[in-house]
XYZ file of C-alpha atoms in Angstrom:
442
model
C 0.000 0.000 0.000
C 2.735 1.883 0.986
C 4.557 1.621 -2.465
C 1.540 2.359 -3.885
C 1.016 5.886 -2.335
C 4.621 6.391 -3.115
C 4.238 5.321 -7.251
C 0.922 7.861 -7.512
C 2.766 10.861 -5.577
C 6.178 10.641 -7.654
C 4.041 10.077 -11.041
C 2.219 13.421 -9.489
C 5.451 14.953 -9.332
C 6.687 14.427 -12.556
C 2.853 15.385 -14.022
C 3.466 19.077 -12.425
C 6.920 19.246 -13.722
C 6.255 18.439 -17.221
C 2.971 21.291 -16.710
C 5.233 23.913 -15.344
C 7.565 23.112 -18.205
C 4.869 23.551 -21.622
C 3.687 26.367 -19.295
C 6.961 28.249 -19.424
C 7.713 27.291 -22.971
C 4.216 28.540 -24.241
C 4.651 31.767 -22.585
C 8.161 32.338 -23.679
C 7.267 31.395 -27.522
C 9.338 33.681 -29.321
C 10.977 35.530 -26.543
C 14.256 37.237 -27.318
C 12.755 37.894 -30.948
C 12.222 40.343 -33.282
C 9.113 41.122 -35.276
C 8.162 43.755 -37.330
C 5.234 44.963 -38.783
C 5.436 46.890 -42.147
C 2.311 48.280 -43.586
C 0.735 47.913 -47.634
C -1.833 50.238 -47.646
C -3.424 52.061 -50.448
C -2.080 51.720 -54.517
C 1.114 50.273 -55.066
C 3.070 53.007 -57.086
C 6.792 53.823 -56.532
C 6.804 55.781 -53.263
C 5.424 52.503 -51.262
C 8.816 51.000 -53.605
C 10.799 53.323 -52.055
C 8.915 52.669 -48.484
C 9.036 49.271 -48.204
C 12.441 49.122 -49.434
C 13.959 51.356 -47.018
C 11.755 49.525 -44.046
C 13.220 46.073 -45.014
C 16.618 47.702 -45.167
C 16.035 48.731 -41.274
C 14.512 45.446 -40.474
C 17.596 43.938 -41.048
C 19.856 46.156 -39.546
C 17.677 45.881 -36.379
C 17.969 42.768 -36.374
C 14.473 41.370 -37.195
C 13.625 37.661 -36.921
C 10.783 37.960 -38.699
C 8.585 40.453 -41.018
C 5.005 40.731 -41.575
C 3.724 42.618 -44.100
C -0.078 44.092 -43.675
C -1.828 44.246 -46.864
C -4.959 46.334 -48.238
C -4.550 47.850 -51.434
C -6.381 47.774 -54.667
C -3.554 47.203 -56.522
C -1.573 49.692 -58.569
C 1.547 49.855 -60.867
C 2.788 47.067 -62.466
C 6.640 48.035 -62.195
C 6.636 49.182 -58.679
C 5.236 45.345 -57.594
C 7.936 43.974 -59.460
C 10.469 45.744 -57.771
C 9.141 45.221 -54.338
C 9.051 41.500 -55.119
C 12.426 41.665 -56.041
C 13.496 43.558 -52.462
C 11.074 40.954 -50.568
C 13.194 37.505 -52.787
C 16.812 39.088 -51.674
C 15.663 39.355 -48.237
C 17.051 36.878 -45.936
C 14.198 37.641 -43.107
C 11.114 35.068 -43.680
C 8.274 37.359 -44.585
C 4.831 36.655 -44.118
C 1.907 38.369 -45.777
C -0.842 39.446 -43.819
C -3.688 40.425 -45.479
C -5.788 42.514 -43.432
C -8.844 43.945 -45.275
C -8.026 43.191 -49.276
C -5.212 42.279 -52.177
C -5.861 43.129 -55.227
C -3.970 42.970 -58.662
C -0.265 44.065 -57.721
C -1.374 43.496 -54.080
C -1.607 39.708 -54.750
C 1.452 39.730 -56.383
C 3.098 41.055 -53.578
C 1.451 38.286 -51.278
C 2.236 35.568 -53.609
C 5.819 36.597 -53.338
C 6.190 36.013 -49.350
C 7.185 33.008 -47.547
C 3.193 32.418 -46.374
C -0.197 33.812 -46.909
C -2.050 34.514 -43.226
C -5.723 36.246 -43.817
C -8.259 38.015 -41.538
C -11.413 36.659 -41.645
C -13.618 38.066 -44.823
C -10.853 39.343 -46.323
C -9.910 38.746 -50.274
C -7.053 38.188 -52.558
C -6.976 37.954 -56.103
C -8.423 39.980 -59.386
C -4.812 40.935 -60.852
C -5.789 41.774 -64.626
C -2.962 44.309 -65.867
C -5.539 47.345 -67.076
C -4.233 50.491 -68.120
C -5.029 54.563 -66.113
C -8.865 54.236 -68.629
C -9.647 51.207 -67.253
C -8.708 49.311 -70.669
C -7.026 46.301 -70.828
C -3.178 46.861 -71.180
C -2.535 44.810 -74.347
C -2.026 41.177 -75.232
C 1.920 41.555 -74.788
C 1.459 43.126 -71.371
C -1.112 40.544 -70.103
C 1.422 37.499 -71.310
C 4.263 39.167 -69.124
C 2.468 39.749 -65.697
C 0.422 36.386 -66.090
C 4.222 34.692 -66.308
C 5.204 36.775 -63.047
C 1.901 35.588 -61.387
C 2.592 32.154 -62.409
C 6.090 32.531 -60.865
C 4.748 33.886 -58.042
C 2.609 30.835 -57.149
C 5.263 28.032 -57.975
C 7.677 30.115 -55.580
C 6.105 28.537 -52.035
C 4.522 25.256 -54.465
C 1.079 26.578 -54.814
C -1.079 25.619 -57.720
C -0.591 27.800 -60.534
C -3.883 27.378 -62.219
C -5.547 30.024 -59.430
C -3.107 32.434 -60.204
C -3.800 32.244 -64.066
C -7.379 32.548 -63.555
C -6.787 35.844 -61.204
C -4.838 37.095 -64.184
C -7.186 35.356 -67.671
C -10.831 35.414 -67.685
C -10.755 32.852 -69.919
C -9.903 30.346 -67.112
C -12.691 28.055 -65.562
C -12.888 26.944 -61.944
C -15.931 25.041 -61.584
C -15.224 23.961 -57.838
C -15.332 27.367 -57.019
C -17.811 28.157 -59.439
C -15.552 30.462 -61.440
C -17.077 30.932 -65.143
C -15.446 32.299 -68.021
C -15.489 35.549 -68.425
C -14.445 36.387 -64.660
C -11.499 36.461 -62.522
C -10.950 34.717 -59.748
C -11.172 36.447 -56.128
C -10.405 33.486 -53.416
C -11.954 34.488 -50.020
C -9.714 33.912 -46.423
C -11.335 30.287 -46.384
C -11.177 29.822 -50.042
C -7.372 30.995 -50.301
C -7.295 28.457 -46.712
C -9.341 25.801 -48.779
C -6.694 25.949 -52.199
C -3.523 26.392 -50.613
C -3.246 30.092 -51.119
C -3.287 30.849 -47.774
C -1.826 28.880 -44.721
C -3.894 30.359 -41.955
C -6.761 32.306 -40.818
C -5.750 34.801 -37.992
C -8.554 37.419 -36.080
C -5.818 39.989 -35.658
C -2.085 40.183 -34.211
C -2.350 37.973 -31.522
C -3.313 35.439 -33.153
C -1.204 35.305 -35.981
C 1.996 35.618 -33.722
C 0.774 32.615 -32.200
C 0.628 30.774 -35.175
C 4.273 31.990 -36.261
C 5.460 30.724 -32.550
C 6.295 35.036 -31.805
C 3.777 35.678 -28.821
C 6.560 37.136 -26.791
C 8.718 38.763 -29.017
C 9.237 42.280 -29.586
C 7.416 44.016 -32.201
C 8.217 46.628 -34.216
C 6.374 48.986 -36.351
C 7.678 50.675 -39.753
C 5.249 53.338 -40.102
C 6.008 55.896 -43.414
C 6.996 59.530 -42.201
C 5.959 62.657 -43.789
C 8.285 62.830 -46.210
C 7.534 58.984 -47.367
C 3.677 60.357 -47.557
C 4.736 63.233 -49.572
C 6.955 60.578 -51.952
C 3.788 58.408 -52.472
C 1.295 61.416 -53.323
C 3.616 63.380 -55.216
C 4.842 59.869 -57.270
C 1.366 58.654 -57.943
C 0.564 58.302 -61.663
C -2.573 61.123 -61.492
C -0.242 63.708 -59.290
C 2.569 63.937 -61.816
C 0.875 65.422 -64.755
C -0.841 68.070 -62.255
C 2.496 69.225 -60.790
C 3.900 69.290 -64.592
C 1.025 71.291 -65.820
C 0.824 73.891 -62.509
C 4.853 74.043 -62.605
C 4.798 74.953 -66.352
C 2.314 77.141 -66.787
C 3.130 79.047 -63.113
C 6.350 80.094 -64.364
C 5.114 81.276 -68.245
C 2.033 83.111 -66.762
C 4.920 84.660 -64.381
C 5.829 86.070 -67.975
C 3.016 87.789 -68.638
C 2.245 89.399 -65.368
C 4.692 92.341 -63.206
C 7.377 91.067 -60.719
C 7.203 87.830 -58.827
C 3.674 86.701 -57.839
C 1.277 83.944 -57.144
C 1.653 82.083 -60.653
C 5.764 82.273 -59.888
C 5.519 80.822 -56.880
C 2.687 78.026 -57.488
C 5.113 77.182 -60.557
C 8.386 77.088 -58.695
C 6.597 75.137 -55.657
C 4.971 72.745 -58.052
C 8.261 71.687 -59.661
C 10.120 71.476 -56.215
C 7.387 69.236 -54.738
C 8.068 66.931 -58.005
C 11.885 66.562 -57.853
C 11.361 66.378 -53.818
C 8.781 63.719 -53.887
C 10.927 61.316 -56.351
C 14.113 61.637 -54.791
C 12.456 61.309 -51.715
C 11.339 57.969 -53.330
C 14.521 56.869 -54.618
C 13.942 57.543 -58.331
C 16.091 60.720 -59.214
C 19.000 62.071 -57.302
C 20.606 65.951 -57.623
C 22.330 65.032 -61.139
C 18.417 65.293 -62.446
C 17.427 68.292 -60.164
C 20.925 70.103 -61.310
C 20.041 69.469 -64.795
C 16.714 70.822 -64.547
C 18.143 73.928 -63.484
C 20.858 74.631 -65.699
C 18.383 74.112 -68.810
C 15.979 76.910 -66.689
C 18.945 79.111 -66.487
C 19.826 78.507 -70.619
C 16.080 79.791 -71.198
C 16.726 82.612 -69.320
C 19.940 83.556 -70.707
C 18.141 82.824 -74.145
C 15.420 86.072 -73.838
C 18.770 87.958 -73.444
C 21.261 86.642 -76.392
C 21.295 86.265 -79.920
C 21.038 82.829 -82.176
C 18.760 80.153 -80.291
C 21.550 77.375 -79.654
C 21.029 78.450 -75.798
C 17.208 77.998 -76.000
C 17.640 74.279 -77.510
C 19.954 73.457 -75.530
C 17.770 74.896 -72.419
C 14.584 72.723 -73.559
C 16.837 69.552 -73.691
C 18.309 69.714 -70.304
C 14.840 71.060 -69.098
C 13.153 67.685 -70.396
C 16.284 64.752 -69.765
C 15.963 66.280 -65.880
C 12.156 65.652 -65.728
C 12.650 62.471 -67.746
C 15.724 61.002 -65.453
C 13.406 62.086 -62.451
C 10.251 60.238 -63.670
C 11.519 56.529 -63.286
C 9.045 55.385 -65.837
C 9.870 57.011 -68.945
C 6.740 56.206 -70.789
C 4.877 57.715 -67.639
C 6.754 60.885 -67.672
C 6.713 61.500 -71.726
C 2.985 61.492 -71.244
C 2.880 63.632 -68.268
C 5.032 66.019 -69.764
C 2.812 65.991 -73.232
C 0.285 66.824 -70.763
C 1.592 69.611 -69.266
C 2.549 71.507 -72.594
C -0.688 71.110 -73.887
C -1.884 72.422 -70.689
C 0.727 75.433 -70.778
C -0.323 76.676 -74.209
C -4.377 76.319 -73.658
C -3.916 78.053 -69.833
C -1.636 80.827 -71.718
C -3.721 81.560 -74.472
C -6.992 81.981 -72.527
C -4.914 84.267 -69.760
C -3.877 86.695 -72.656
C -6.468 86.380 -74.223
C -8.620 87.370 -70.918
C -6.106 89.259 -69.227
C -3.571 91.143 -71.707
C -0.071 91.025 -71.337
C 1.573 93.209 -68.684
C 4.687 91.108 -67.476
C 8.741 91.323 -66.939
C 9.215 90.598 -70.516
C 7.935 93.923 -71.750
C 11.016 95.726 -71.253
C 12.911 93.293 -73.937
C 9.936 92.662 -76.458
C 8.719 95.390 -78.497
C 4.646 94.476 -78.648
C 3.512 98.484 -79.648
C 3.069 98.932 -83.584
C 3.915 102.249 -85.003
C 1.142 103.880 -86.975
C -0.339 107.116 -87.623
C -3.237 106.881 -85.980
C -0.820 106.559 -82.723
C 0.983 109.590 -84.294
C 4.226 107.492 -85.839
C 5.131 109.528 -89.137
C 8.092 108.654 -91.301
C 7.253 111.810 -93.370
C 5.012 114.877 -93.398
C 1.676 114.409 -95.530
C 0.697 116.510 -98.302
C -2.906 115.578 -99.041
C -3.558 119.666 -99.669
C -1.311 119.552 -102.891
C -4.008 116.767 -104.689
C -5.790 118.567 -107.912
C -3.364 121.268 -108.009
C -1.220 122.456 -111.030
C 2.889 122.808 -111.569
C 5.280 123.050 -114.305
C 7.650 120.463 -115.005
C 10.996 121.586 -114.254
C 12.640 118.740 -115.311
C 12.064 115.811 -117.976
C 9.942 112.964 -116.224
C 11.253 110.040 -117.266
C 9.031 108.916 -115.520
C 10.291 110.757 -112.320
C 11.617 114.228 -112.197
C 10.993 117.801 -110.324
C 7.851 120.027 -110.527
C 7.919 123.621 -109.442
C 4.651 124.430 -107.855
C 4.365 128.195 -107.214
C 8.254 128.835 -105.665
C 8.426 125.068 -104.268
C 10.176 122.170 -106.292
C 8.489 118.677 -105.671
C 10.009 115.368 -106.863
C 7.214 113.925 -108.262
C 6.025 110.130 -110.869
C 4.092 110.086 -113.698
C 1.729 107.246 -114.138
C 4.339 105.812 -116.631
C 4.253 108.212 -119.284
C 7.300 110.452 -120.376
C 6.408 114.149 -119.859
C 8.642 116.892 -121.399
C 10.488 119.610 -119.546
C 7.910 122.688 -119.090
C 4.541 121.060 -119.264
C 2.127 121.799 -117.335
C 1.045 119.031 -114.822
C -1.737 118.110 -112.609
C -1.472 116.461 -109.418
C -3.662 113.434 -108.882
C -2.583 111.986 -105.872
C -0.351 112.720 -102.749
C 0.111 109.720 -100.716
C 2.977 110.213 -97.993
C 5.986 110.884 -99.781
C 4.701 109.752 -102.961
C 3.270 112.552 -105.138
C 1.900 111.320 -108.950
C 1.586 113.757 -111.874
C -0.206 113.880 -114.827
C 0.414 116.220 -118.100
C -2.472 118.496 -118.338
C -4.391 117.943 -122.074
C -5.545 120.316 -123.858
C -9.300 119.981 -123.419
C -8.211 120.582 -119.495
């Protein structure tokens, strides 16, 4: 009986130990860690490039054990997903995606691309058609290349490939989930769960560091400053033309209006903001902004000097600044199209409305000379028209009159008139004064 008691209070013993023990190692999951949280919020364009580069970049040097990136976007550009991929492949931190509300088009690109998939409840992922700023498809050649990085995408972590086709072709049919043609496919949480597209299903933080083993660990947060929110409004596709078109157009209404005003200062803010924002962002550095000035500085020169090299040579630097500043050349030839046409409808309505009244005046003549403003290159005769004179020299067809004690150089109307006829005068127009000989019948 004894050795009974003895057996149950030692196997009690080793029953409290071996509690105490999962306790303390379920309570110090992940302890000593480091976690951080990096937001993907709103479109994907190259200032959240630029964001979630930099935030990586200090991830690492923090020493991060893991990374979780918290998606809800619709989407956005095409090139600026690709690059962020690229940042998230090189990394050597496991990444997971963590999509919190939605991920859409480049936003399930960017999911596809991280070690695993965790979802809120209700949440979605999927819909990635390439469509252009109208809403229009991009193009067949276009379509093939970002189907081939979705495809990539999915075979990265061994996920069927087929769902990622038929987020990217319409043309692909899903019956299971009762995906038709003519539709893309949007997987909900459980869905993506259900397919392989997601490996969990968290409520909210908690949660999800359980499921990654990182209760206790420290977490981080890599929240964008002001400056990155300036970088991803002032980059965004719309924004650029706008600045372009106010930056122009400021500084050649500043043209046509006295000293340094509101149109100046719009212009010259609107052009800073640009350059600011996309070096800010990582896609021009001071070799563009420097350019962009020196070609301002050729235009000016050009109002002052001769010949017109200066001014071509001023537009070129002008546009390779705003060019090597764009990062997407295609982007930024359009923007800037946009802006001149903008510049030269804006100017003609402001003269047209306003006059012209600006710093310019004192180099370019705009007054014409006439008479009615009083401009006379000669003094008019109209009184000498019908009145009579004697040649006093042969008009061959031109020659001298003497009218009363005055001598005229006058024309005949093409005839040859002999020295001492009498002439009439038909017509006194400035310093032109035609004759005629006087017949007989007169």
């Amino acid at each position: 009986m004894k050795r009974i008691r003895l057996f149950i209070y030692m196997l009690c013993l080793i029953w409290g130990i071996y509690g105490v023990l999962s306790t303390s190692h379920v309570f110090s999951a992940g302890k000593g860690k480091i976690v951080t949280f990096i937001p993907v919020e709103h479109e994907v364009e190259r200032g959240l490039e630029a964001f979630l580069d930099r935030s990586i970049q200090k991830a690492e040097k923090d020493g991060t054990d893991h990374i979780v990136l918290e998606i809800y976007t619709p989407g956005g550009r095409v090139d600026a997903a690709l690059h962020i991929a690229k940042v998230m492949r090189e990394s050597e931190i496991p990444i997971t995606a963590y999509v919190v509300k939605n991920a859409f088009s480049a936003g399930a690109y960017i999911a596809l691309n991280a070690d695993q998939i965790v979802m809120k409840p209700s949440t979605t992922i999927g819909s990635a058609a390439v469509i252009d700023s109208q809403g229009n498809t991009a193009g067949q050649k276009a379509e093939s290349a970002w189907k081939a990085e979705m495809l990539a995408a999915a075979e990265l972590n061994d996920r069927a490939p087929i769902y990622a086709e038929a987020m990217v072709d319409p043309d692909v049919e899903i019956p299971e989930l009762g995906l038709e043609k003519g539709e893309l496919l949007t997987l909900t949480a459980s869905e993506a769960l259900k397919v392989g597209y997601a490996e969990k299903i968290a409520e909210d933080r908690q949660e999800l560091l359980a499921y990654l083993d990182l209760e206790d660990a420290k977490v981080l947060e890599s929240n964008p400053t002001f400056a990155d929110k300036v970088a991803r409004f002032v980059t965004n596709p719309v924004v650029v033309p706008i600045l372009l078109s106010l930056g122009s157009l400021g500084l050649v209404l500043e043209l046509y209006t006295p000293g340094f005003g509101i149109a100046g200062s719009i212009g010259a803010l609107s052009l800073l903001l640009f350059f600011y924002g996309h070096m800010i962002a990582g896609l021009a550095g001071w070799e563009a902004l420097i350019l962009f000035g020196v070609g301002l500085i050729l235009l000016i020169l050009e109002l002052f000097l001769p010949g017109g090299i200066i001014g071509i040579l001023g537009v070129v630097a002008v546009l390779t600044g705003l060019i090597m500043a764009g990062g997407s050349l295609s982007g930024i030839l359009i923007a800037i199209a946009i802006a001149i046409v903008v510049t030269i409808i804006g100017s003609y309505f402001f003269l047209r409305s306003f006059g012209y009244n600006g710093s310019l005046k004192k180099l370019v003549l705009f007054d014409s000379t006439s008479s009615e403003k009083g401009y006379l290159s000669h003094k008019e005769r109209e009184d000498l028209t019908g009145r009579i004179g004697i040649t006093a020299t042969t008009l061959r067809p031109s020659g001298s009159v003497k009218l009363d004690d005055e001598f005229l150089d006058v024309v005949t109307e093409g005839s040859y008139i002999e020295k001492g006829t009498p002439v009439k005068i038909i017509k006194a127009s400035g310093g032109r004064v035609v004759v005629r000989a006087i017949e007989n019948n007169e």
